[in-house]
Coordinates of C-alpha atoms in Angstrom, one line a residue:
M1189 CA 103.9 107.0 98.5
Q1190 CA 106.2 104.8 100.7
K1191 CA 105.2 101.5 102.3
K1192 CA 105.8 103.0 105.8
D1193 CA 103.0 105.5 105.2
C1194 CA 100.5 102.8 104.2
F1195 CA 98.7 99.8 105.6
Y1196 CA 98.4 96.4 104.0
L1197 CA 94.9 95.9 102.5
G1198 CA 95.2 92.5 100.9
K1199 CA 96.6 90.5 98.0
I1200 CA 95.4 89.8 94.5
V1201 CA 94.7 86.0 94.6
S1202 CA 93.1 85.2 91.2
K1203 CA 91.6 86.5 88.0
F1204 CA 87.8 86.7 87.9
S1205 CA 87.0 87.3 84.2
F1206 CA 88.6 87.5 80.8
K1207 CA 88.2 91.3 81.0
G1208 CA 90.9 91.8 83.5
E1209 CA 88.9 91.7 86.8
V1210 CA 90.7 90.3 89.8
L1211 CA 89.8 89.0 93.3
I1212 CA 91.6 90.4 96.3
K1213 CA 91.8 88.5 99.6
L1214 CA 91.4 91.3 102.2
D1215 CA 93.2 91.5 105.5
T1216 CA 90.4 93.1 107.5
D1217 CA 87.6 92.3 109.9
D1218 CA 85.3 94.7 108.0
P1219 CA 85.4 94.0 104.2
Q1220 CA 82.3 96.2 103.6
S1221 CA 84.4 99.3 104.4
Y1222 CA 86.5 98.8 101.3
Q1223 CA 83.9 98.2 98.6
N1224 CA 83.7 101.9 97.5
L1225 CA 87.4 102.5 96.9
E1226 CA 88.5 104.9 94.1
S1227 CA 92.2 103.8 94.0
V1228 CA 94.8 101.6 95.7
F1229 CA 98.6 101.2 95.7
V1230 CA 99.8 98.0 94.1
N1231 CA 103.3 96.8 95.1
I1232 CA 105.1 96.2 91.8
N1233 CA 108.8 95.5 92.0
K1234 CA 109.0 96.9 95.5
H1235 CA 107.4 100.2 94.4
L1236 CA 103.9 101.3 95.3
V1237 CA 102.1 102.2 92.1
P1238 CA 98.7 103.9 92.2
F1239 CA 95.9 102.0 90.4
F1240 CA 92.5 103.6 89.8
I1241 CA 89.4 101.5 90.2
E1242 CA 86.5 101.3 87.6
R1243 CA 84.3 99.2 89.8
C1244 CA 84.6 97.3 93.0
S1245 CA 82.3 94.9 94.9
L1246 CA 82.4 92.2 97.6
H1247 CA 82.6 88.7 96.3
K1248 CA 81.7 85.8 98.7
S1249 CA 82.0 88.0 101.9
D1250 CA 85.8 88.3 102.3
L1251 CA 87.0 88.8 98.7
L1252 CA 86.9 92.0 96.8
R1253 CA 86.2 91.9 93.1
I1254 CA 88.0 94.8 91.3
K1255 CA 88.1 96.1 87.8
F1256 CA 91.1 98.4 87.5
E1257 CA 91.4 101.1 84.8
D1258 CA 93.7 100.0 82.0
I1259 CA 93.7 96.3 83.1
D1260 CA 91.4 95.0 80.3
T1261 CA 92.6 91.4 79.5
E1262 CA 93.7 88.3 81.3
E1263 CA 97.2 89.0 80.2
D1264 CA 97.0 92.4 81.9
A1265 CA 95.7 90.8 85.1
D1266 CA 98.5 88.2 84.9
D1267 CA 101.0 91.1 85.3
I1268 CA 99.7 92.1 88.7
M1269 CA 98.7 88.6 90.0
K1270 CA 99.8 87.9 93.6
S1271 CA 100.6 91.6 94.1
E1272 CA 100.0 93.2 97.5
L1273 CA 97.6 96.1 97.8
Y1274 CA 98.1 99.1 100.2
L1275 CA 96.2 102.2 101.3
P1276 CA 97.4 105.3 103.1
L1277 CA 97.4 105.1 106.9
T1278 CA 95.1 108.2 106.9
L1279 CA 92.3 106.0 105.6
L1280 CA 92.4 103.7 108.6
P1281 CA 89.5 104.3 111.0
K1282 CA 90.5 105.6 114.4
L1283 CA 90.3 102.9 117.1
E1284 CA 89.4 103.7 120.7
G1285 CA 89.6 102.0 124.0
D1286 CA 91.6 98.8 124.1
K1287 CA 91.5 98.2 120.3
F1288 CA 94.6 98.9 118.3
Y1289 CA 96.4 98.4 115.0
Y1290 CA 99.6 96.4 115.2
H1291 CA 101.6 99.1 113.4
E1292 CA 100.6 101.8 115.9
I1293 CA 101.9 100.0 119.0
I1294 CA 105.5 99.7 117.9
G1295 CA 107.6 101.5 120.5
F1296 CA 105.0 101.2 123.3
K1297 CA 106.2 100.1 126.7
I1298 CA 104.9 96.8 128.3
V1299 CA 104.4 96.8 132.0
D1300 CA 103.4 93.6 133.8
I1301 CA 101.2 93.9 136.9
N1302 CA 103.5 91.5 138.9
F1303 CA 106.9 91.8 137.1
G1304 CA 107.0 95.5 136.5
E1305 CA 108.4 97.1 133.3
V1306 CA 109.1 94.3 130.7
G1307 CA 110.4 96.3 127.8
I1308 CA 109.5 98.0 124.5
I1309 CA 107.3 96.5 121.7
K1310 CA 109.5 96.1 118.7
G1311 CA 107.0 94.2 116.6
V1312 CA 104.0 91.9 116.4
N1313 CA 104.3 88.3 115.2
D1314 CA 101.0 87.4 113.6
T1315 CA 102.2 84.3 111.7
T1316 CA 101.4 82.1 114.7
T1317 CA 98.0 80.8 115.9
Q1318 CA 97.9 83.6 118.4
P1319 CA 99.6 87.0 117.6
L1320 CA 102.6 87.7 119.9
F1321 CA 104.1 90.9 121.3
E1322 CA 107.8 90.9 120.3
I1323 CA 109.3 92.8 123.2
D1324 CA 112.9 94.0 123.5
R1325 CA 114.3 94.0 127.0
D1326 CA 117.8 95.3 126.8
G1327 CA 118.6 93.1 123.8
T1328 CA 116.7 90.1 125.0
E1329 CA 113.5 89.2 123.0
I1330 CA 110.5 88.3 125.0
L1331 CA 107.3 86.9 123.3
I1332 CA 104.0 87.4 125.0
P1333 CA 100.6 86.2 123.6
M1334 CA 98.3 89.1 122.6
I1335 CA 95.1 87.7 124.2
D1336 CA 92.4 89.5 126.0
S1337 CA 93.0 87.7 129.3
I1338 CA 96.6 88.9 129.4
I1339 CA 96.1 92.5 128.2
K1340 CA 94.7 94.6 131.0
K1341 CA 94.9 98.2 129.7
L1342 CA 96.1 100.2 126.8
D1343 CA 97.1 103.8 127.5
R1344 CA 97.7 105.7 124.2
E1345 CA 98.7 108.9 126.0
T1346 CA 101.7 107.3 127.9
Q1347 CA 102.1 104.6 125.1
T1348 CA 101.9 101.9 127.7
F1349 CA 100.3 98.4 127.7
T1350 CA 99.6 97.0 131.1
I1351 CA 99.5 93.2 131.1
E1352 CA 99.3 90.2 133.4
A1353 CA 101.4 87.5 131.9
P1354 CA 101.1 83.9 133.2
D1355 CA 103.4 83.2 136.2
G1356 CA 106.9 82.5 135.1
L1357 CA 106.5 83.4 131.4
I1358 CA 108.7 86.5 131.4
D1359 CA 111.3 84.8 133.7
L1360 CA 111.7 82.0 131.1
Y1361 CA 113.3 84.5 128.7
L1362 CA 115.6 86.0 131.4
E1363 CA 117.2 82.9 132.8

């Protein structure tokens, strides 16, 4: 399995017991969806390695407590500490309407109601307070906040976002 065929589930953040259990900080709005997993891919030395799960439960609402097969001691758990966990994209629930996953909108066109065609989404920057569309307009990067008041419509068929950016925002990047 390759990382491009998977989505990021979370990261192992701490050991839970002396019997190899670990706590995973999930990157999801719906942690309950992931408490019955049978396996996950763990990123070890830039390779996704399948790990099978003996038991799994929610711990304090947004952490997942996992006991992996063959991880039976604290030392075993140390070997996978801080590793990222992934699942195949096929396990993502389908979203409808104006809801979307960041990975699925790469390559979509952005059209502003007032400006016209802005460019193509090349990525999403979610390291800031508000996630930002990273848009390529003929080699110029334009950043637009991904907030509900700006996003007007998502059309999956034509792979187009219609937005209404604040006056002058797009022009700032083009001067």
